[in-house]
DNA sequence: GTGGTCTAGACCACT
DNA sequence: GTGGTCTAGACCACG
């Protein structure tokens, strides 16, 4: 039996993940203006540079873009967003199946568990 | 949009989770003797006190028991283990459904994603 | 007549450009280990963070890669390097032709000027 | 590997270069009257003293001349302009060849790259 | 020693 | 006010 102790992911990566999730869930609409870097940093109690790094990452991956002196905006490329959304869903699903498989539940059992809790 | 920066879960909690997973997956068989606390700590590069705390937690919940002077053993109560296994599967499944729902995928979409990657 | 005053490119961009040039010119060989971030920063009298940012950029574009705790290395992907080299040559050539065209020299004149200085 | 961080060239030098380019490209015709120093400064958002310094430099090298109380004019000496134009082309060409040579492209390769993009 | 991350604080350009 | 850049200095994990 081998265990593994995981350290927390870097803060800026966590920020990237969560903002990405907000975008693909539609919580942040295409073309919507983000709060200023400074405000986002304040709201989330991180250093502006850390927030800046997270937003830079999102910009290089094409999910947001910058209008200088004006602010940062969610991309208006809905195809790009949909792409990201599908990738996210695929990743989550694969991880879920792996986790279930590790404790001995195959596809058939999975259906049971998924439908069982459906009416919650 | 509200984000949240999470620090890593305490190490002993991570150990509890992973040992529990080893038990319900059958990686650790009912009645099997665990390595000594000292060895477990060494193997996983963790302080013995931390490992001790994890094992104590598992004992409290009835998944392992201690024979004084002889070591710690996985419970032989297979019903108990099966119970834990079902609870784990239910928790993972609920979390998965929630995650998919958050980005706008309902039960029908879930089936698509689960079957899509099934042959990997 | 409209003129434009250009400010210097950000330091980290200049660093990116020059390191890239060193790679595509073969001054830095594929697989070669780079000096440590701190050393590079010292040698070039910039802040380590600035050098780090430049190297991060090169890493995301695939020209270098990192071995944690061991150092940073030029990619061994010679195709990738050749690709970058061709892109660089194309950019420089296009810029050159544009500059010559702006002062009224067409392709024929260009040949004259290029061959004229060839024996320098 | 030695890198060098360059600061921007002084603004007045940039202005000299661009006005010179306007003259040798014919954008400013021989004998043409230049806008007033004040206007040029305003148009380009530059301090009048800086613009004055640039024009002084151009006058020293003979590309423009001043008629007191009347304004500044591009030289009518077409030979002088042609001379400058040839020098500019030679400089640009030499720089181009050097840049290509640095990344391993000789005269033959240069022809390839120059003709390749010719129809853009 | 290596790279990676984070914070605090400053300055700049643009509008 | 906006984003962008830079510096100084600290701490961490890995080995």
PDB file of N, CA, C and O in Angstrom, chain A residues 1 3-6 8 11 14-15 18-19 21-22 24-25 28 40 44 85-86 88-90 92-93 96-97 99-100 102-105 107 111 113-114 117-118, chain B residues 1 3-6 8 11 14-15 18 21-22 24-25 28 40 44 85-86 88-90 92-93 96-97 99-100 102-105 107 111 113-114 117-118:
ATOM      1  N   UNK A   1       0.838  -1.203   0.000  1.00  0.00           N
ATOM      2  CA  UNK A   1       0.000   0.000   0.000  1.00  0.00           C
ATOM      3  C   UNK A   1       0.870   1.248   0.000  1.00  0.00           C
ATOM      4  O   UNK A   1       1.687   1.448   0.874  1.00  0.00           O
ATOM      5  N   UNK A   3       0.751   5.402  -0.140  1.00  0.00           N
ATOM      6  CA  UNK A   3      -0.097   6.585  -0.007  1.00  0.00           C
ATOM      7  C   UNK A   3       0.649   7.779  -0.591  1.00  0.00           C
ATOM      8  O   UNK A   3       1.831   7.702  -0.898  1.00  0.00           O
ATOM      9  N   UNK A   4      -0.032   8.863  -0.760  1.00  0.00           N
ATOM     10  CA  UNK A   4       0.664  10.056  -1.231  1.00  0.00           C
ATOM     11  C   UNK A   4       0.064  11.290  -0.600  1.00  0.00           C
ATOM     12  O   UNK A   4      -1.144  11.492  -0.623  1.00  0.00           O
ATOM     13  N   UNK A   5       0.919  12.080  -0.001  1.00  0.00           N
ATOM     14  CA  UNK A   5       0.453  13.319   0.615  1.00  0.00           C
ATOM     15  C   UNK A   5       0.542  14.429  -0.418  1.00  0.00           C
ATOM     16  O   UNK A   5       1.593  14.681  -0.983  1.00  0.00           O
ATOM     17  N   UNK A   6      -0.584  15.058  -0.661  1.00  0.00           N
ATOM     18  CA  UNK A   6      -0.628  16.105  -1.673  1.00  0.00           C
ATOM     19  C   UNK A   6      -0.594  17.477  -1.021  1.00  0.00           C
ATOM     20  O   UNK A   6      -1.334  17.751  -0.092  1.00  0.00           O
ATOM     21  N   UNK A   8      -1.193  21.551  -1.382  1.00  0.00           N
ATOM     22  CA  UNK A   8      -2.198  22.340  -2.085  1.00  0.00           C
ATOM     23  C   UNK A   8      -1.636  22.775  -3.429  1.00  0.00           C
ATOM     24  O   UNK A   8      -0.436  22.998  -3.585  1.00  0.00           O
ATOM     25  N   UNK A  11      -1.833  28.794  -5.480  1.00  0.00           N
ATOM     26  CA  UNK A  11      -3.024  29.636  -5.430  1.00  0.00           C
ATOM     27  C   UNK A  11      -3.453  30.085  -6.814  1.00  0.00           C
ATOM     28  O   UNK A  11      -4.637  30.036  -7.154  1.00  0.00           O
ATOM     29  N   UNK A  14      -5.395  27.509  -8.601  1.00  0.00           N
ATOM     30  CA  UNK A  14      -6.753  27.385  -8.068  1.00  0.00           C
ATOM     31  C   UNK A  14      -7.638  28.493  -8.617  1.00  0.00           C
ATOM     32  O   UNK A  14      -8.808  28.263  -8.957  1.00  0.00           O
ATOM     33  N   UNK A  15      -7.069  29.682  -8.695  1.00  0.00           N
ATOM     34  CA  UNK A  15      -7.842  30.806  -9.229  1.00  0.00           C
ATOM     35  C   UNK A  15      -8.181  30.553 -10.690  1.00  0.00           C
ATOM     36  O   UNK A  15      -9.315  30.780 -11.130  1.00  0.00           O
ATOM     37  N   UNK A  18     -11.034  28.065 -10.960  1.00  0.00           N
ATOM     38  CA  UNK A  18     -12.345  28.545 -10.555  1.00  0.00           C
ATOM     39  C   UNK A  18     -12.911  29.575 -11.513  1.00  0.00           C
ATOM     40  O   UNK A  18     -14.121  29.600 -11.769  1.00  0.00           O
ATOM     41  N   UNK A  19     -12.055  30.414 -12.028  1.00  0.00           N
ATOM     42  CA  UNK A  19     -12.546  31.390 -12.999  1.00  0.00           C
ATOM     43  C   UNK A  19     -12.957  30.655 -14.273  1.00  0.00           C
ATOM     44  O   UNK A  19     -13.982  30.947 -14.876  1.00  0.00           O
ATOM     45  N   UNK A  21     -14.094  27.701 -14.437  1.00  0.00           N
ATOM     46  CA  UNK A  21     -15.380  27.062 -14.154  1.00  0.00           C
ATOM     47  C   UNK A  21     -16.515  28.073 -14.238  1.00  0.00           C
ATOM     48  O   UNK A  21     -17.597  27.760 -14.748  1.00  0.00           O
ATOM     49  N   UNK A  22     -16.259  29.276 -13.744  1.00  0.00           N
ATOM     50  CA  UNK A  22     -17.293  30.317 -13.812  1.00  0.00           C
ATOM     51  C   UNK A  22     -17.634  30.631 -15.263  1.00  0.00           C
ATOM     52  O   UNK A  22     -18.791  30.895 -15.603  1.00  0.00           O
ATOM     53  N   UNK A  24     -17.182  28.550 -18.017  1.00  0.00           N
ATOM     54  CA  UNK A  24     -17.841  27.464 -18.746  1.00  0.00           C
ATOM     55  C   UNK A  24     -19.220  27.145 -18.182  1.00  0.00           C
ATOM     56  O   UNK A  24     -20.041  26.532 -18.845  1.00  0.00           O
ATOM     57  N   UNK A  25     -19.466  27.597 -16.946  1.00  0.00           N
ATOM     58  CA  UNK A  25     -20.804  27.370 -16.387  1.00  0.00           C
ATOM     59  C   UNK A  25     -21.756  28.493 -16.781  1.00  0.00           C
ATOM     60  O   UNK A  25     -22.946  28.429 -16.495  1.00  0.00           O
ATOM     61  N   UNK A  28     -20.014  33.553 -15.723  1.00  0.00           N
ATOM     62  CA  UNK A  28     -19.440  34.707 -16.414  1.00  0.00           C
ATOM     63  C   UNK A  28     -19.797  34.553 -17.888  1.00  0.00           C
ATOM     64  O   UNK A  28     -19.369  33.599 -18.531  1.00  0.00           O
ATOM     65  N   UNK A  40     -10.421  42.042  -7.861  1.00  0.00           N
ATOM     66  CA  UNK A  40     -10.443  40.584  -7.730  1.00  0.00           C
ATOM     67  C   UNK A  40      -9.472  40.128  -6.650  1.00  0.00           C
ATOM     68  O   UNK A  40      -9.765  39.232  -5.864  1.00  0.00           O
ATOM     69  N   UNK A  44     -10.636  38.343  -3.050  1.00  0.00           N
ATOM     70  CA  UNK A  44     -10.202  36.984  -2.746  1.00  0.00           C
ATOM     71  C   UNK A  44      -8.976  36.937  -1.841  1.00  0.00           C
ATOM     72  O   UNK A  44      -8.384  35.875  -1.649  1.00  0.00           O
ATOM     73  N   UNK A  85     -15.585  23.558 -22.038  1.00  0.00           N
ATOM     74  CA  UNK A  85     -16.620  22.932 -21.209  1.00  0.00           C
ATOM     75  C   UNK A  85     -16.642  21.420 -21.437  1.00  0.00           C
ATOM     76  O   UNK A  85     -16.731  20.627 -20.498  1.00  0.00           O
ATOM     77  N   UNK A  86     -16.526  21.022 -22.706  1.00  0.00           N
ATOM     78  CA  UNK A  86     -16.523  19.593 -23.025  1.00  0.00           C
ATOM     79  C   UNK A  86     -15.289  18.917 -22.438  1.00  0.00           C
ATOM     80  O   UNK A  86     -15.364  17.815 -21.889  1.00  0.00           O
ATOM     81  N   UNK A  88     -13.617  19.847 -19.841  1.00  0.00           N
ATOM     82  CA  UNK A  88     -13.795  19.783 -18.397  1.00  0.00           C
ATOM     83  C   UNK A  88     -14.671  18.596 -18.027  1.00  0.00           C
ATOM     84  O   UNK A  88     -14.345  17.809 -17.131  1.00  0.00           O
ATOM     85  N   UNK A  89     -15.782  18.466 -18.741  1.00  0.00           N
ATOM     86  CA  UNK A  89     -16.714  17.367 -18.458  1.00  0.00           C
ATOM     87  C   UNK A  89     -16.046  16.019 -18.678  1.00  0.00           C
ATOM     88  O   UNK A  89     -16.201  15.084 -17.886  1.00  0.00           O
ATOM     89  N   UNK A  90     -15.262  15.929 -19.731  1.00  0.00           N
ATOM     90  CA  UNK A  90     -14.586  14.666 -20.033  1.00  0.00           C
ATOM     91  C   UNK A  90     -13.593  14.320 -18.931  1.00  0.00           C
ATOM     92  O   UNK A  90     -13.511  13.171 -18.484  1.00  0.00           O
ATOM     93  N   UNK A  92     -13.577  15.349 -15.752  1.00  0.00           N
ATOM     94  CA  UNK A  92     -14.286  15.013 -14.527  1.00  0.00           C
ATOM     95  C   UNK A  92     -14.873  13.606 -14.616  1.00  0.00           C
ATOM     96  O   UNK A  92     -14.806  12.829 -13.665  1.00  0.00           O
ATOM     97  N   UNK A  93     -15.412  13.278 -15.767  1.00  0.00           N
ATOM     98  CA  UNK A  93     -16.032  11.968 -15.938  1.00  0.00           C
ATOM     99  C   UNK A  93     -14.996  10.856 -15.870  1.00  0.00           C
ATOM    100  O   UNK A  93     -15.218   9.818 -15.238  1.00  0.00           O
ATOM    101  N   UNK A  96     -13.964  10.351 -12.358  1.00  0.00           N
ATOM    102  CA  UNK A  96     -15.027   9.695 -11.602  1.00  0.00           C
ATOM    103  C   UNK A  96     -15.026   8.192 -11.864  1.00  0.00           C
ATOM    104  O   UNK A  96     -15.040   7.377 -10.936  1.00  0.00           O
ATOM    105  N   UNK A  97     -14.978   7.830 -13.142  1.00  0.00           N
ATOM    106  CA  UNK A  97     -14.984   6.406 -13.463  1.00  0.00           C
ATOM    107  C   UNK A  97     -13.777   5.700 -12.854  1.00  0.00           C
ATOM    108  O   UNK A  97     -13.863   4.582 -12.352  1.00  0.00           O
ATOM    109  N   UNK A  99     -12.148   6.529 -10.153  1.00  0.00           N
ATOM    110  CA  UNK A  99     -12.327   6.443  -8.712  1.00  0.00           C
ATOM    111  C   UNK A  99     -13.277   5.300  -8.351  1.00  0.00           C
ATOM    112  O   UNK A  99     -13.033   4.546  -7.404  1.00  0.00           O
ATOM    113  N   UNK A 100     -14.329   5.184  -9.121  1.00  0.00           N
ATOM    114  CA  UNK A 100     -15.294   4.111  -8.876  1.00  0.00           C
ATOM    115  C   UNK A 100     -14.658   2.746  -9.174  1.00  0.00           C
ATOM    116  O   UNK A 100     -14.863   1.776  -8.443  1.00  0.00           O
ATOM    117  N   UNK A 102     -11.609   1.951  -8.944  1.00  0.00           N
ATOM    118  CA  UNK A 102     -10.609   1.617  -7.939  1.00  0.00           C
ATOM    119  C   UNK A 102     -11.231   0.886  -6.752  1.00  0.00           C
ATOM    120  O   UNK A 102     -10.577   0.074  -6.092  1.00  0.00           O
ATOM    121  N   UNK A 103     -12.497   1.172  -6.457  1.00  0.00           N
ATOM    122  CA  UNK A 103     -13.122   0.467  -5.346  1.00  0.00           C
ATOM    123  C   UNK A 103     -14.081  -0.596  -5.859  1.00  0.00           C
ATOM    124  O   UNK A 103     -15.010  -1.006  -5.158  1.00  0.00           O
ATOM    125  N   UNK A 104     -13.837  -0.996  -7.092  1.00  0.00           N
ATOM    126  CA  UNK A 104     -14.523  -2.170  -7.591  1.00  0.00           C
ATOM    127  C   UNK A 104     -15.907  -1.979  -8.175  1.00  0.00           C
ATOM    128  O   UNK A 104     -16.680  -2.927  -8.263  1.00  0.00           O
ATOM    129  N   UNK A 105     -16.233  -0.766  -8.585  1.00  0.00           N
ATOM    130  CA  UNK A 105     -17.526  -0.535  -9.214  1.00  0.00           C
ATOM    131  C   UNK A 105     -17.361  -0.335 -10.715  1.00  0.00           C
ATOM    132  O   UNK A 105     -16.651   0.569 -11.149  1.00  0.00           O
ATOM    133  N   UNK A 107     -19.168  -0.028 -14.757  1.00  0.00           N
ATOM    134  CA  UNK A 107     -20.183   0.822 -15.382  1.00  0.00           C
ATOM    135  C   UNK A 107     -21.594   0.526 -14.908  1.00  0.00           C
ATOM    136  O   UNK A 107     -22.379   1.448 -14.665  1.00  0.00           O
ATOM    137  N   UNK A 111     -24.224   3.235 -12.841  1.00  0.00           N
ATOM    138  CA  UNK A 111     -25.577   3.656 -13.186  1.00  0.00           C
ATOM    139  C   UNK A 111     -26.472   3.618 -11.970  1.00  0.00           C
ATOM    140  O   UNK A 111     -27.282   4.510 -11.730  1.00  0.00           O
ATOM    141  N   UNK A 113     -25.689   3.930  -8.808  1.00  0.00           N
ATOM    142  CA  UNK A 113     -25.414   5.029  -7.882  1.00  0.00           C
ATOM    143  C   UNK A 113     -25.859   6.382  -8.424  1.00  0.00           C
ATOM    144  O   UNK A 113     -26.297   7.262  -7.680  1.00  0.00           O
ATOM    145  N   UNK A 114     -25.698   6.560  -9.733  1.00  0.00           N
ATOM    146  CA  UNK A 114     -26.063   7.860 -10.294  1.00  0.00           C
ATOM    147  C   UNK A 114     -27.567   8.070 -10.282  1.00  0.00           C
ATOM    148  O   UNK A 114     -28.052   9.164 -10.006  1.00  0.00           O
ATOM    149  N   UNK A 117     -29.352   8.578  -6.477  1.00  0.00           N
ATOM    150  CA  UNK A 117     -29.388   9.880  -5.814  1.00  0.00           C
ATOM    151  C   UNK A 117     -30.050  10.957  -6.639  1.00  0.00           C
ATOM    152  O   UNK A 117     -30.059  12.118  -6.256  1.00  0.00           O
ATOM    153  N   UNK A 118     -30.615  10.544  -7.758  1.00  0.00           N
ATOM    154  CA  UNK A 118     -31.073  11.555  -8.714  1.00  0.00           C
ATOM    155  C   UNK A 118     -32.192  12.466  -8.211  1.00  0.00           C
ATOM    156  O   UNK A 118     -32.319  13.598  -8.642  1.00  0.00           O
TER     157      UNK A 118
ATOM    158  N   UNK B   1     -19.171  36.818  -8.821  1.00  0.00           N
ATOM    159  CA  UNK B   1     -18.280  35.634  -8.845  1.00  0.00           C
ATOM    160  C   UNK B   1     -17.445  35.601  -7.571  1.00  0.00           C
ATOM    161  O   UNK B   1     -16.708  36.509  -7.279  1.00  0.00           O
ATOM    162  N   UNK B   3     -14.657  33.355  -5.447  1.00  0.00           N
ATOM    163  CA  UNK B   3     -13.701  32.243  -5.515  1.00  0.00           C
ATOM    164  C   UNK B   3     -13.301  31.882  -4.092  1.00  0.00           C
ATOM    165  O   UNK B   3     -13.581  32.599  -3.149  1.00  0.00           O
ATOM    166  N   UNK B   4     -12.651  30.781  -3.957  1.00  0.00           N
ATOM    167  CA  UNK B   4     -12.155  30.429  -2.624  1.00  0.00           C
ATOM    168  C   UNK B   4     -10.838  29.699  -2.736  1.00  0.00           C
ATOM    169  O   UNK B   4     -10.702  28.735  -3.486  1.00  0.00           O
ATOM    170  N   UNK B   5      -9.878  30.206  -2.053  1.00  0.00           N
ATOM    171  CA  UNK B   5      -8.559  29.572  -2.065  1.00  0.00           C
ATOM    172  C   UNK B   5      -8.498  28.553  -0.939  1.00  0.00           C
ATOM    173  O   UNK B   5      -8.696  28.893   0.226  1.00  0.00           O
ATOM    174  N   UNK B   6      -8.245  27.328  -1.284  1.00  0.00           N
ATOM    175  CA  UNK B   6      -8.231  26.249  -0.293  1.00  0.00           C
ATOM    176  C   UNK B   6      -6.796  25.847   0.028  1.00  0.00           C
ATOM    177  O   UNK B   6      -5.984  25.638  -0.866  1.00  0.00           O
ATOM    178  N   UNK B   8      -4.299  22.986   1.611  1.00  0.00           N
ATOM    179  CA  UNK B   8      -4.348  21.531   1.570  1.00  0.00           C
ATOM    180  C   UNK B   8      -5.056  21.006   2.815  1.00  0.00           C
ATOM    181  O   UNK B   8      -5.001  21.607   3.891  1.00  0.00           O
ATOM    182  N   UNK B  11      -2.680  16.644   6.708  1.00  0.00           N
ATOM    183  CA  UNK B  11      -2.074  15.403   6.224  1.00  0.00           C
ATOM    184  C   UNK B  11      -2.763  14.167   6.787  1.00  0.00           C
ATOM    185  O   UNK B  11      -3.030  13.203   6.075  1.00  0.00           O
ATOM    186  N   UNK B  14      -5.792  13.203   4.910  1.00  0.00           N
ATOM    187  CA  UNK B  14      -5.452  12.594   3.624  1.00  0.00           C
ATOM    188  C   UNK B  14      -5.085  11.128   3.815  1.00  0.00           C
ATOM    189  O   UNK B  14      -5.454  10.264   3.019  1.00  0.00           O
ATOM    190  N   UNK B  15      -4.371  10.852   4.912  1.00  0.00           N
ATOM    191  CA  UNK B  15      -3.963   9.468   5.180  1.00  0.00           C
ATOM    192  C   UNK B  15      -5.196   8.610   5.488  1.00  0.00           C
ATOM    193  O   UNK B  15      -5.318   7.483   4.989  1.00  0.00           O
ATOM    194  N   UNK B  18      -7.002   7.696   2.318  1.00  0.00           N
ATOM    195  CA  UNK B  18      -6.326   6.752   1.445  1.00  0.00           C
ATOM    196  C   UNK B  18      -6.288   5.346   2.032  1.00  0.00           C
ATOM    197  O   UNK B  18      -6.400   4.356   1.312  1.00  0.00           O
ATOM    198  N   UNK B  21      -9.646   3.934   1.574  1.00  0.00           N
ATOM    199  CA  UNK B  21      -9.829   3.511   0.190  1.00  0.00           C
ATOM    200  C   UNK B  21      -9.154   2.160  -0.061  1.00  0.00           C
ATOM    201  O   UNK B  21      -9.686   1.308  -0.784  1.00  0.00           O
ATOM    202  N   UNK B  22      -7.993   1.991   0.557  1.00  0.00           N
ATOM    203  CA  UNK B  22      -7.289   0.710   0.389  1.00  0.00           C
ATOM    204  C   UNK B  22      -8.123  -0.427   0.976  1.00  0.00           C
ATOM    205  O   UNK B  22      -8.155  -1.544   0.448  1.00  0.00           O
ATOM    206  N   UNK B  24     -11.584  -0.502   1.462  1.00  0.00           N
ATOM    207  CA  UNK B  24     -12.836  -0.779   0.753  1.00  0.00           C
ATOM    208  C   UNK B  24     -12.586  -1.290  -0.655  1.00  0.00           C
ATOM    209  O   UNK B  24     -13.464  -1.889  -1.276  1.00  0.00           O
ATOM    210  N   UNK B  25     -11.381  -1.064  -1.148  1.00  0.00           N
ATOM    211  CA  UNK B  25     -11.070  -1.587  -2.485  1.00  0.00           C
ATOM    212  C   UNK B  25     -10.537  -3.015  -2.394  1.00  0.00           C
ATOM    213  O   UNK B  25     -10.320  -3.669  -3.403  1.00  0.00           O
ATOM    214  N   UNK B  28      -6.397  -3.794   1.059  1.00  0.00           N
ATOM    215  CA  UNK B  28      -6.126  -4.320   2.397  1.00  0.00           C
ATOM    216  C   UNK B  28      -7.298  -5.230   2.751  1.00  0.00           C
ATOM    217  O   UNK B  28      -8.443  -4.766   2.855  1.00  0.00           O
ATOM    218  N   UNK B  40       4.844   2.506   8.655  1.00  0.00           N
ATOM    219  CA  UNK B  40       3.939   3.264   7.801  1.00  0.00           C
ATOM    220  C   UNK B  40       4.390   4.724   7.690  1.00  0.00           C
ATOM    221  O   UNK B  40       4.369   5.316   6.598  1.00  0.00           O
ATOM    222  N   UNK B  44       5.847   6.524   4.177  1.00  0.00           N
ATOM    223  CA  UNK B  44       5.148   7.646   3.565  1.00  0.00           C
ATOM    224  C   UNK B  44       5.731   8.992   3.964  1.00  0.00           C
ATOM    225  O   UNK B  44       5.124  10.031   3.727  1.00  0.00           O
ATOM    226  N   UNK B  85     -18.034   1.156   1.853  1.00  0.00           N
ATOM    227  CA  UNK B  85     -17.786   1.192   0.404  1.00  0.00           C
ATOM    228  C   UNK B  85     -18.970   1.844  -0.309  1.00  0.00           C
ATOM    229  O   UNK B  85     -18.803   2.690  -1.193  1.00  0.00           O
ATOM    230  N   UNK B  86     -20.170   1.493   0.119  1.00  0.00           N
ATOM    231  CA  UNK B  86     -21.364   2.071  -0.491  1.00  0.00           C
ATOM    232  C   UNK B  86     -21.429   3.560  -0.196  1.00  0.00           C
ATOM    233  O   UNK B  86     -21.761   4.377  -1.076  1.00  0.00           O
ATOM    234  N   UNK B  88     -18.974   5.547   0.358  1.00  0.00           N
ATOM    235  CA  UNK B  88     -17.939   6.202  -0.436  1.00  0.00           C
ATOM    236  C   UNK B  88     -18.417   6.407  -1.864  1.00  0.00           C
ATOM    237  O   UNK B  88     -18.305   7.499  -2.430  1.00  0.00           O
ATOM    238  N   UNK B  89     -19.009   5.340  -2.432  1.00  0.00           N
ATOM    239  CA  UNK B  89     -19.483   5.420  -3.813  1.00  0.00           C
ATOM    240  C   UNK B  89     -20.585   6.462  -3.932  1.00  0.00           C
ATOM    241  O   UNK B  89     -20.622   7.252  -4.895  1.00  0.00           O
ATOM    242  N   UNK B  90     -21.454   6.499  -2.944  1.00  0.00           N
ATOM    243  CA  UNK B  90     -22.556   7.466  -2.981  1.00  0.00           C
ATOM    244  C   UNK B  90     -22.010   8.882  -2.922  1.00  0.00           C
ATOM    245  O   UNK B  90     -22.452   9.770  -3.659  1.00  0.00           O
ATOM    246  N   UNK B  92     -18.964   9.989  -3.753  1.00  0.00           N
ATOM    247  CA  UNK B  92     -18.259  10.310  -4.989  1.00  0.00           C
ATOM    248  C   UNK B  92     -19.253  10.607  -6.117  1.00  0.00           C
ATOM    249  O   UNK B  92     -19.082  11.547  -6.883  1.00  0.00           O
ATOM    250  N   UNK B  93     -20.304   9.809  -6.167  1.00  0.00           N
ATOM    251  CA  UNK B  93     -21.295   9.983  -7.233  1.00  0.00           C
ATOM    252  C   UNK B  93     -22.040  11.303  -7.084  1.00  0.00           C
ATOM    253  O   UNK B  93     -22.271  12.020  -8.068  1.00  0.00           O
ATOM    254  N   UNK B  96     -19.852  14.054  -8.109  1.00  0.00           N
ATOM    255  CA  UNK B  96     -19.699  14.074  -9.564  1.00  0.00           C
ATOM    256  C   UNK B  96     -20.917  14.718 -10.213  1.00  0.00           C
ATOM    257  O   UNK B  96     -20.797  15.611 -11.062  1.00  0.00           O
ATOM    258  N   UNK B  97     -22.087  14.294  -9.794  1.00  0.00           N
ATOM    259  CA  UNK B  97     -23.296  14.881 -10.376  1.00  0.00           C
ATOM    260  C   UNK B  97     -23.360  16.384 -10.124  1.00  0.00           C
ATOM    261  O   UNK B  97     -23.747  17.162 -10.987  1.00  0.00           O
ATOM    262  N   UNK B  99     -20.869  18.419  -9.716  1.00  0.00           N
ATOM    263  CA  UNK B  99     -19.865  19.092 -10.535  1.00  0.00           C
ATOM    264  C   UNK B  99     -20.356  19.245 -11.974  1.00  0.00           C
ATOM    265  O   UNK B  99     -20.185  20.292 -12.589  1.00  0.00           O
ATOM    266  N   UNK B 100     -20.967  18.199 -12.488  1.00  0.00           N
ATOM    267  CA  UNK B 100     -21.481  18.246 -13.853  1.00  0.00           C
ATOM    268  C   UNK B 100     -22.659  19.221 -13.937  1.00  0.00           C
ATOM    269  O   UNK B 100     -22.785  19.969 -14.908  1.00  0.00           O
ATOM    270  N   UNK B 102     -23.128  21.816 -12.165  1.00  0.00           N
ATOM    271  CA  UNK B 102     -22.646  23.190 -12.046  1.00  0.00           C
ATOM    272  C   UNK B 102     -22.277  23.772 -13.402  1.00  0.00           C
ATOM    273  O   UNK B 102     -22.362  24.967 -13.623  1.00  0.00           O
ATOM    274  N   UNK B 103     -21.796  22.919 -14.315  1.00  0.00           N
ATOM    275  CA  UNK B 103     -21.456  23.455 -15.634  1.00  0.00           C
ATOM    276  C   UNK B 103     -22.536  23.105 -16.655  1.00  0.00           C
ATOM    277  O   UNK B 103     -22.284  23.084 -17.860  1.00  0.00           O
ATOM    278  N   UNK B 104     -23.716  22.801 -16.137  1.00  0.00           N
ATOM    279  CA  UNK B 104     -24.856  22.701 -17.037  1.00  0.00           C
ATOM    280  C   UNK B 104     -25.098  21.358 -17.699  1.00  0.00           C
ATOM    281  O   UNK B 104     -25.781  21.286 -18.713  1.00  0.00           O
ATOM    282  N   UNK B 105     -24.550  20.276 -17.118  1.00  0.00           N
ATOM    283  CA  UNK B 105     -24.803  18.961 -17.699  1.00  0.00           C
ATOM    284  C   UNK B 105     -25.768  18.180 -16.812  1.00  0.00           C
ATOM    285  O   UNK B 105     -25.485  17.936 -15.646  1.00  0.00           O
ATOM    286  N   UNK B 107     -28.462  14.709 -16.186  1.00  0.00           N
ATOM    287  CA  UNK B 107     -28.311  13.248 -16.206  1.00  0.00           C
ATOM    288  C   UNK B 107     -28.105  12.691 -17.610  1.00  0.00           C
ATOM    289  O   UNK B 107     -27.277  11.802 -17.812  1.00  0.00           O
ATOM    290  N   UNK B 111     -24.640  10.578 -19.078  1.00  0.00           N
ATOM    291  CA  UNK B 111     -24.551   9.249 -19.691  1.00  0.00           C
ATOM    292  C   UNK B 111     -23.659   9.300 -20.928  1.00  0.00           C
ATOM    293  O   UNK B 111     -22.840   8.417 -21.160  1.00  0.00           O
ATOM    294  N   UNK B 113     -21.157  11.311 -21.580  1.00  0.00           N
ATOM    295  CA  UNK B 113     -19.745  11.423 -21.229  1.00  0.00           C
ATOM    296  C   UNK B 113     -19.195  10.154 -20.595  1.00  0.00           C
ATOM    297  O   UNK B 113     -18.049   9.799 -20.784  1.00  0.00           O
ATOM    298  N   UNK B 114     -20.048   9.461 -19.835  1.00  0.00           N
ATOM    299  CA  UNK B 114     -19.559   8.254 -19.174  1.00  0.00           C
ATOM    300  C   UNK B 114     -19.341   7.128 -20.172  1.00  0.00           C
ATOM    301  O   UNK B 114     -18.380   6.371 -20.067  1.00  0.00           O
ATOM    302  N   UNK B 117     -16.092   7.603 -22.902  1.00  0.00           N
ATOM    303  CA  UNK B 117     -14.707   7.239 -22.582  1.00  0.00           C
ATOM    304  C   UNK B 117     -14.556   5.817 -22.086  1.00  0.00           C
ATOM    305  O   UNK B 117     -13.501   5.416 -21.642  1.00  0.00           O
ATOM    306  N   UNK B 118     -15.660   5.060 -22.214  1.00  0.00           N
ATOM    307  CA  UNK B 118     -15.685   3.750 -21.568  1.00  0.00           C
ATOM    308  C   UNK B 118     -14.652   2.757 -22.092  1.00  0.00           C
ATOM    309  O   UNK B 118     -14.219   1.860 -21.377  1.00  0.00           O
TER     310      UNK B 118
END
